[in-house]
Amino acid sequence: MEKTINRRDFIKTTTATTAGVATLATGITLTTFVNANENPVTNEKRWGMLIDTNRLTETDIDGMVGACQKEHGWGSDKLSTGDQKASWIKKLKVKDTATGRISNLALMCQHCEEPPCVDVCPTNASMKREDGIVLVDKHLCIGCRYCMMACPYEARSFVHEELTDQKEHMPRGKGTVESCTMCVHKVDKGEQPACVASVNSDAVIFGDLYDSSSKINQTLKKVQSTQIRADLNLNTAVRYSGI
Amino acid sequence: MSIIRYEQTQGKSLGFYALVAGLGAFILAALGSVYFMEHNGHHVTGMSNRIVWGMPHVFALFLIVAASGALNIASIASVFNKKVYKPLSRLSGLVALALLAGGLMVLVLDLGRPDRLIVAMTEYNFNSIFAWNIILYNGFFVIVGVYLWMMFERRMNKYSRSVGIAAFTWRLILTTGTGSIFGFLVARQAYDAVIMAPMFVIMSFAFGLAFFILVLMASYKWTARPLGDATVNRLSNLLGVFVAAVLYFVAVYHLGNLYLAENSGVENFILLDGGIYTKLFWYGQIILGSLVPLALLYSPATKGNRSMLGLASVLIILGGLIQLYVIIIGGQAYPMELFPGKEILEGYGTIASYTPTLPELMLGLGGVAVAIIAITYLVKFLPFLPESLADDVVDPHHKK
Amino acid sequence: MNRWIILFFSLIMTGAFAHGQKTHSLGDEAHSIKDSGKTYHESISVIRKMHPEFLNHKRDKTLREGVRTEEYSLKGCVTCHATKKDNSNDYHPVNSEGQFCSTCHKKVATSVDCFSCHRTTPAQGAK
Ligand code: SF4
Ligand code: SF4
């Protein structure tokens, strides 16, 4: 995707770093106070993730799960039991039946480009942002759970009990559905998702799939990667290599 | 054909009040269950993130499907011009509306946020078959309501045929829509079949008629009005045909799935080694819900016997509930194929377990009770039932 | 649609109640702003009447479009309008009895749906 930097884009990128006063290369000083993202996200970007299962250790995966729980405050349900507990990201161990090779991977919402959860949601609560992040708008969610039926990855959780003391940036409540947000609140600030940040190696990379200068874009060009259930043609934003 | 006279039921007998009290108790229990489930959250139910639709959905979909089937009698009368069914048209419309109301009540009260019903009515995602279903259900109420009015008002009678055709078309679309709720779940192997939607249409014929027959026989018996064999035997034959048709569709559905290699896993699960689901399928759905009723309807020993027809209808309803249980719960219990050619050792891929709880069951039964109580009251206040359905009234040329 | 009904009722209700009302707990930070003679909201009557509209508009902007400005963010409301418990560093939830949100909402008998999901106190460590 061809891109020329214009002023809007410039503000957008700098807003991420909370620029009070910014100086353009040409020497013009921009003194507008920009505290946070003022402009809507656009489809010029598409956030994605590449998980290299060859390098990802089991400890890494546990760390990712832990980081996600800590960031969003799920996983401490007091009353829900078994499969009722929230689970935004899971650790999976997969064995190739032909070769016997075992891979470990983390599975969360794959942020599909053609998300079945969004298609089926009767109230538009399941939605995809312009930049490809799939979210549940809990203001509209009626808790019908049709999206959970439709998601091929069982990536979503239903809140089965009353919650208090939620994280400030992550409203969660009884009777609505939730899933991995790709840490949208961090991404909008120019940070990495919590799970990505928790891994010390390059086993998980996050970035703009469209930006040909981004690491994820370049790596995807070099290595062989797959989408889980690629046959469904959902064009997921989370890709895997080594399985 | 002689003039059919419709009359309200009296609704003053002890039996009437006993019936209302009994149904009321069920409805109260259902409301209590809803309060319990909504107050605590769904953790008090057997449902989970893997079995997201449980017992309430089994009842809700059964009632919705049966609702559109119950309209059949009216459709046969007006669309296909079969005079014998004409006197039954009003009741048919009523049973259809009552069943739909009961089903929708269960569906709505099982939502995570039933308090946001207004959102469901104001925010529509037109890509969602679910949203379309909401429109179809609301439309069904309107169209059948108008249809009933055309039948009740003498000066409107002349339009009843065209409205009847509209209602008939609408109900076919409605059941197709209900079936398609599953058809859109591409990743779930159990539902990955085009035949799902037509199968639901046929199921609706059978379940709706079974329910209708029970209502008809009970109301005529309890109000001591004559109900002739001409009517009952026709309905009984029709019921047999529908049940056989469902059986045929079930066979095609499973054979088709077996043929598709990628779905053989879930087929083996339902047909052979799915534990409770296999048992429910063979003993419940096939034997109890289809073969036994067919035998009761057709074998010379029981044919024409009203108690046996009643028993057959009850079994068909039970079998229908079991069939939906196997489809809905069984279909979810079997894990989705995430990595074809690979085995998942940890983290996913086991059979999900589900034990329905009492509140879930009570909510479902409450929906049935709401449907019956609505019928009971409406036949009391409006003339839905012909005062006589004796053979010579229904069909003067009937040979004794 | 229901949004307009709410707006309509809140207009009537605020007309009836808001002005005579002085006893509700304003919240620690809001208090100190007020005491310092400054104003945060441009017009008190506008924010009283229109806050559901503002919040609804903002929530769509933030959630659906990623616009994360501070104005009309619910987080902001909670931060300013929460009151600390006596002798403690913890806050009363803004929607609990006698606190900022609940005082008026109880009077006008409109439920607040925000806090079935949103946090009711300023985040730990925030101010
Ligand atoms: S992985 Fe599931 S929840 Fe996520 S976007 Fe795709 S369908 Fe929706
Ligand atoms: S549970 Fe909520 S997000 Fe999911 S389909 Fe229903 S309304 Fe949409």
PDB file of N, CA, C and O and ligand atoms in Angstrom, chain A residues 109-112 115-117 134 151-153 156, ligand 1:
ATOM      1  N   CYS A 109      -8.744 -14.583  19.739  1.00  0.00           N
ATOM      2  CA  CYS A 109      -9.523 -14.087  18.617  1.00  0.00           C
ATOM      3  C   CYS A 109      -8.555 -13.788  17.482  1.00  0.00           C
ATOM      4  O   CYS A 109      -7.524 -13.159  17.682  1.00  0.00           O
ATOM      5  N   GLN A 110      -8.900 -14.255  16.301  1.00  0.00           N
ATOM      6  CA  GLN A 110      -7.976 -14.123  15.172  1.00  0.00           C
ATOM      7  C   GLN A 110      -8.206 -12.830  14.389  1.00  0.00           C
ATOM      8  O   GLN A 110      -7.576 -12.591  13.385  1.00  0.00           O
ATOM      9  N   HIS A 111      -9.108 -12.030  14.854  1.00  0.00           N
ATOM     10  CA  HIS A 111      -9.413 -10.741  14.214  1.00  0.00           C
ATOM     11  C   HIS A 111      -9.549 -10.893  12.700  1.00  0.00           C
ATOM     12  O   HIS A 111      -8.830 -10.288  11.905  1.00  0.00           O
ATOM     13  N   CYS A 112     -10.527 -11.729  12.370  1.00  0.00           N
ATOM     14  CA  CYS A 112     -10.810 -12.073  10.978  1.00  0.00           C
ATOM     15  C   CYS A 112     -11.160 -10.828  10.160  1.00  0.00           C
ATOM     16  O   CYS A 112     -11.831  -9.914  10.659  1.00  0.00           O
ATOM     17  N   PRO A 115     -15.246 -11.462   9.584  1.00  0.00           N
ATOM     18  CA  PRO A 115     -15.572 -12.132  10.843  1.00  0.00           C
ATOM     19  C   PRO A 115     -17.002 -12.685  10.909  1.00  0.00           C
ATOM     20  O   PRO A 115     -17.955 -11.913  10.813  1.00  0.00           O
ATOM     21  N   PRO A 116     -17.154 -13.995  11.067  1.00  0.00           N
ATOM     22  CA  PRO A 116     -18.494 -14.571  11.197  1.00  0.00           C
ATOM     23  C   PRO A 116     -19.244 -14.002  12.395  1.00  0.00           C
ATOM     24  O   PRO A 116     -20.466 -13.812  12.324  1.00  0.00           O
ATOM     25  N   CYS A 117     -18.518 -13.697  13.460  1.00  0.00           N
ATOM     26  CA  CYS A 117     -19.180 -13.163  14.658  1.00  0.00           C
ATOM     27  C   CYS A 117     -19.883 -11.846  14.338  1.00  0.00           C
ATOM     28  O   CYS A 117     -20.952 -11.562  14.877  1.00  0.00           O
ATOM     29  N   VAL A 134     -11.362  -6.566  15.851  1.00  0.00           N
ATOM     30  CA  VAL A 134     -12.746  -6.983  16.070  1.00  0.00           C
ATOM     31  C   VAL A 134     -13.076  -6.857  17.556  1.00  0.00           C
ATOM     32  O   VAL A 134     -12.326  -7.347  18.407  1.00  0.00           O
ATOM     33  N   CYS A 151     -18.237 -18.248  15.845  1.00  0.00           N
ATOM     34  CA  CYS A 151     -16.781 -18.145  15.793  1.00  0.00           C
ATOM     35  C   CYS A 151     -16.155 -19.523  15.625  1.00  0.00           C
ATOM     36  O   CYS A 151     -16.391 -20.418  16.424  1.00  0.00           O
ATOM     37  N   PRO A 152     -15.343 -19.712  14.598  1.00  0.00           N
ATOM     38  CA  PRO A 152     -14.750 -21.021  14.347  1.00  0.00           C
ATOM     39  C   PRO A 152     -13.644 -21.383  15.337  1.00  0.00           C
ATOM     40  O   PRO A 152     -13.167 -22.501  15.332  1.00  0.00           O
ATOM     41  N   TYR A 153     -13.223 -20.428  16.137  1.00  0.00           N
ATOM     42  CA  TYR A 153     -12.086 -20.662  17.035  1.00  0.00           C
ATOM     43  C   TYR A 153     -12.497 -20.725  18.495  1.00  0.00           C
ATOM     44  O   TYR A 153     -11.660 -20.786  19.373  1.00  0.00           O
ATOM     45  N   ARG A 156     -14.520 -16.637  21.978  1.00  0.00           N
ATOM     46  CA  ARG A 156     -15.262 -15.688  22.800  1.00  0.00           C
ATOM     47  C   ARG A 156     -15.721 -16.283  24.119  1.00  0.00           C
ATOM     48  O   ARG A 156     -15.910 -17.484  24.233  1.00  0.00           O
TER      49      ARG A 156
HETATM   50  S1  SF4 D   1     -11.786 -15.224  15.697  1.00  0.00           S
HETATM   51 FE1  SF4 D   1     -13.924 -15.444  16.232  1.00  0.00          FE
HETATM   52  S2  SF4 D   1     -14.350 -13.717  17.565  1.00  0.00           S
HETATM   53 FE2  SF4 D   1     -12.460 -13.253  16.484  1.00  0.00          FE
HETATM   54  S3  SF4 D   1     -13.052 -12.111  14.659  1.00  0.00           S
HETATM   55 FE3  SF4 D   1     -12.917 -14.240  14.042  1.00  0.00          FE
HETATM   56  S4  SF4 D   1     -14.997 -15.012  14.340  1.00  0.00           S
HETATM   57 FE4  SF4 D   1     -14.877 -13.104  15.459  1.00  0.00          FE
END
